[in-house]
Amino acid sequence: ILLPKFTLRRAVFQCVFAMPDPTFAFSGNTIEFLVAAPGPVQKNTALELLLASGDVRIASYVAGRPKDKANSLQADRVEVSSAADSAGQLGPRLIVASGHVAGVNYDPVAGQPGQLAAQKLTSQELTIELADKSQAQTQAAQGAGAADGIVQAAQVGSFKPQRISATGGVNIELDQPAAPGRPAEPVRATAWRLEANVPAGTVRLDSQVAGRPVGPGSGQAVAAQAARLEQGANQISGQTILLDKGAGTIEIPGPGAFTFVQAAENGQPATPAHVVWNTRMNYSSQTGEALFAGPVQVSMLGNPNQESSLSAKMLYVSGLPANDLSGGASRPKQPSQAKIRAEGQVVAENK
C-alpha cells in the first residue's frame, strides 16, 4: 500500500504529559502543537505555536547545579508563538503565561562560589517578548540591582527577553546577599502592572487604579494600592515608579512616600525619616541625592518621645543610605548622615 507523503501540521494531546530533557523539562495536562511547513526560506519544519494548559511547568537546568535550583516558570496556561527573524527563520518570539504565574531564576553570587541568589516573580499574567538570535547575541550582560533582578525573575530558560509585561498582583523578591557593611536584605517590589524594556534597562511599576474591579466579573471596586519598592527599612511608594538601571535612578512622577533610616553616628541612634510629596521625586543611588517637589512633608523620629517635622515646597536631600533599589553603579555602602535643604514656605517644628 502506497501512502501519500504528508507533513504534520497540528497535534493535540489531552493527558498529563511530560517532556524531560537533561537541560529542559516541560509538563502539563493538555498540549497543542502547530507546526509550520517547510518553505523556500525555512528549510525544516519548525514549531509555529505551542499551547499548554493545566498546571504547566517549565524548567531549565544548569549543569553543576542542584535540580531544585532550576530556573522555572509555572502557570495555569502557557502559549509560545513564533515569528520569522530578519533572515526569514522561524523562532520563538512571544511567551504568554496566565493564571497563578510564578517564575524563579537563580544567578551565581559574585565572589561567593557555589552560592546562588534567587529572583522570584508572581502575577496573574506574564507576557515576554523574545529577541531573535541576532538581537540576543548583541544584548549586554546583566548586572546587579532591582531593574536587572526583575528582568531575570521573568526569564524562561535560555530565551532572551526584549520586553516583559506582568499584570494582576505583581510581587517580586530579589535576593541580595550580605556584603561588607550591610546584612543580607532582599529587594521587594509590589505593583498592579510591570513593564520592562530589557535593552534600555528600564522598569515601570504601576499601582492599581482606584475603583478598578478585583477581577473579571467581580463587580467589586477596590481602593488605589500604591506601587512599592523596599529593601530593609528603606521604602519608596507611589502611583508609578520608574527604574533606570543605566542611570541608577528612581523617579516617581506624582505623589508618593519615601521612608529611610539615617545611620547612627557620634553616639546618636539611627534616625528613621518619612517624606511625603505631591508632585514628583527623583532619586540617584549613585550620588545618594534626592529631589522632592511639593508640597513636601518630612517627619523624623529622634530620641524617645521626640519628633521633628518639616514642610516646604521643595526639598533636596543628600547623603541618603546606599542600597540596591535602582541598580547602576552603586556607591560604597558606608554610614552617612543625610543633609536636608528646604525651599519655599519652610516650616520646621520640634515636638
Short mmCIF file of N, CA, C and O in Angstrom, two decimals, residues 7 25 49 64 73 80 89 93 108 118 140 161 175 187-188 203 217 238 257 271 277 281 284 294 310 341:
data_model
loop_
_atom_site.label_atom_id
_atom_site.label_comp_id
_atom_site.label_asym_id
_atom_site.label_seq_id
_atom_site.Cartn_x
_atom_site.Cartn_y
_atom_site.Cartn_z
N THR A 7 2.85 16.16 5.81
CA THR A 7 3.56 16.88 6.87
C THR A 7 2.59 17.17 8.00
O THR A 7 1.50 17.71 7.76
N ALA A 25 12.79 20.78 30.91
CA ALA A 25 11.63 19.95 31.22
C ALA A 25 10.36 20.75 31.02
O ALA A 25 10.32 21.94 31.33
N LEU A 49 3.38 27.28 16.94
CA LEU A 49 2.60 27.62 18.13
C LEU A 49 2.60 26.44 19.08
O LEU A 49 2.47 25.28 18.66
N GLY A 64 25.82 21.37 36.82
CA GLY A 64 26.53 21.59 38.08
C GLY A 64 25.67 22.14 39.19
O GLY A 64 26.14 22.26 40.33
N LEU A 73 9.24 28.30 35.34
CA LEU A 73 8.02 29.09 35.16
C LEU A 73 6.85 28.15 35.35
O LEU A 73 6.82 27.04 34.79
N VAL A 80 3.27 29.74 23.56
CA VAL A 80 4.52 30.15 22.93
C VAL A 80 4.28 30.25 21.44
O VAL A 80 3.94 29.26 20.79
N GLN A 89 14.03 32.97 9.27
CA GLN A 89 13.96 31.72 10.03
C GLN A 89 12.95 31.87 11.17
O GLN A 89 12.92 32.88 11.87
N ARG A 93 9.03 33.91 19.65
CA ARG A 93 9.05 35.37 19.78
C ARG A 93 8.20 35.88 20.94
O ARG A 93 8.41 36.98 21.42
N PRO A 108 24.47 33.08 39.95
CA PRO A 108 25.61 32.95 40.86
C PRO A 108 25.89 34.28 41.57
O PRO A 108 25.70 35.36 40.99
N ALA A 118 18.30 34.11 44.32
CA ALA A 118 17.04 33.87 43.62
C ALA A 118 16.33 35.18 43.30
O ALA A 118 16.35 36.12 44.09
N ALA A 140 23.65 43.21 26.06
CA ALA A 140 24.71 43.31 27.06
C ALA A 140 24.43 42.38 28.22
O ALA A 140 23.28 42.05 28.51
N PRO A 161 14.78 37.81 26.84
CA PRO A 161 13.63 38.72 26.73
C PRO A 161 14.02 40.09 26.22
O PRO A 161 15.09 40.60 26.54
N ASP A 175 16.86 38.30 45.91
CA ASP A 175 17.88 38.07 46.94
C ASP A 175 19.04 39.04 46.77
O ASP A 175 19.52 39.27 45.66
N VAL A 187 15.45 42.74 48.05
CA VAL A 187 14.67 43.84 47.48
C VAL A 187 13.30 43.27 47.12
O VAL A 187 13.20 42.22 46.48
N ARG A 188 12.25 43.96 47.54
CA ARG A 188 10.88 43.52 47.24
C ARG A 188 10.14 44.61 46.48
O ARG A 188 10.30 45.79 46.78
N VAL A 203 12.50 49.83 33.98
CA VAL A 203 11.36 49.10 34.53
C VAL A 203 10.34 50.11 35.03
O VAL A 203 10.71 51.12 35.66
N GLY A 217 -15.64 40.24 35.99
CA GLY A 217 -16.94 39.89 36.51
C GLY A 217 -17.10 40.07 37.99
O GLY A 217 -18.12 39.71 38.58
N GLY A 238 4.47 54.89 45.35
CA GLY A 238 3.81 55.92 44.56
C GLY A 238 2.89 55.29 43.54
O GLY A 238 2.81 54.06 43.42
N ALA A 257 5.65 58.44 48.71
CA ALA A 257 6.24 58.47 50.05
C ALA A 257 7.57 57.73 50.02
O ALA A 257 7.75 56.77 49.27
N THR A 271 18.19 57.16 62.91
CA THR A 271 17.00 58.02 62.89
C THR A 271 16.13 57.73 61.67
O THR A 271 16.55 57.97 60.53
N TRP A 277 5.30 63.63 49.43
CA TRP A 277 5.25 64.74 48.48
C TRP A 277 4.05 64.61 47.55
O TRP A 277 3.45 63.54 47.46
N MET A 281 9.31 62.97 42.57
CA MET A 281 10.51 62.63 43.29
C MET A 281 11.53 62.04 42.33
O MET A 281 11.19 61.24 41.47
N SER A 284 18.84 59.29 43.05
CA SER A 284 20.00 58.66 42.41
C SER A 284 20.74 57.82 43.43
O SER A 284 21.19 58.33 44.46
N GLY A 294 6.94 69.56 45.95
CA GLY A 294 5.82 69.50 46.85
C GLY A 294 4.51 70.06 46.39
O GLY A 294 4.28 70.16 45.19
N LEU A 310 9.04 68.92 59.14
CA LEU A 310 9.44 69.99 58.23
C LEU A 310 8.53 69.97 57.03
O LEU A 310 8.25 68.90 56.47
N ARG A 341 17.96 70.24 52.60
CA ARG A 341 17.83 71.66 52.28
C ARG A 341 16.41 71.89 51.78
O ARG A 341 15.96 71.24 50.83
#
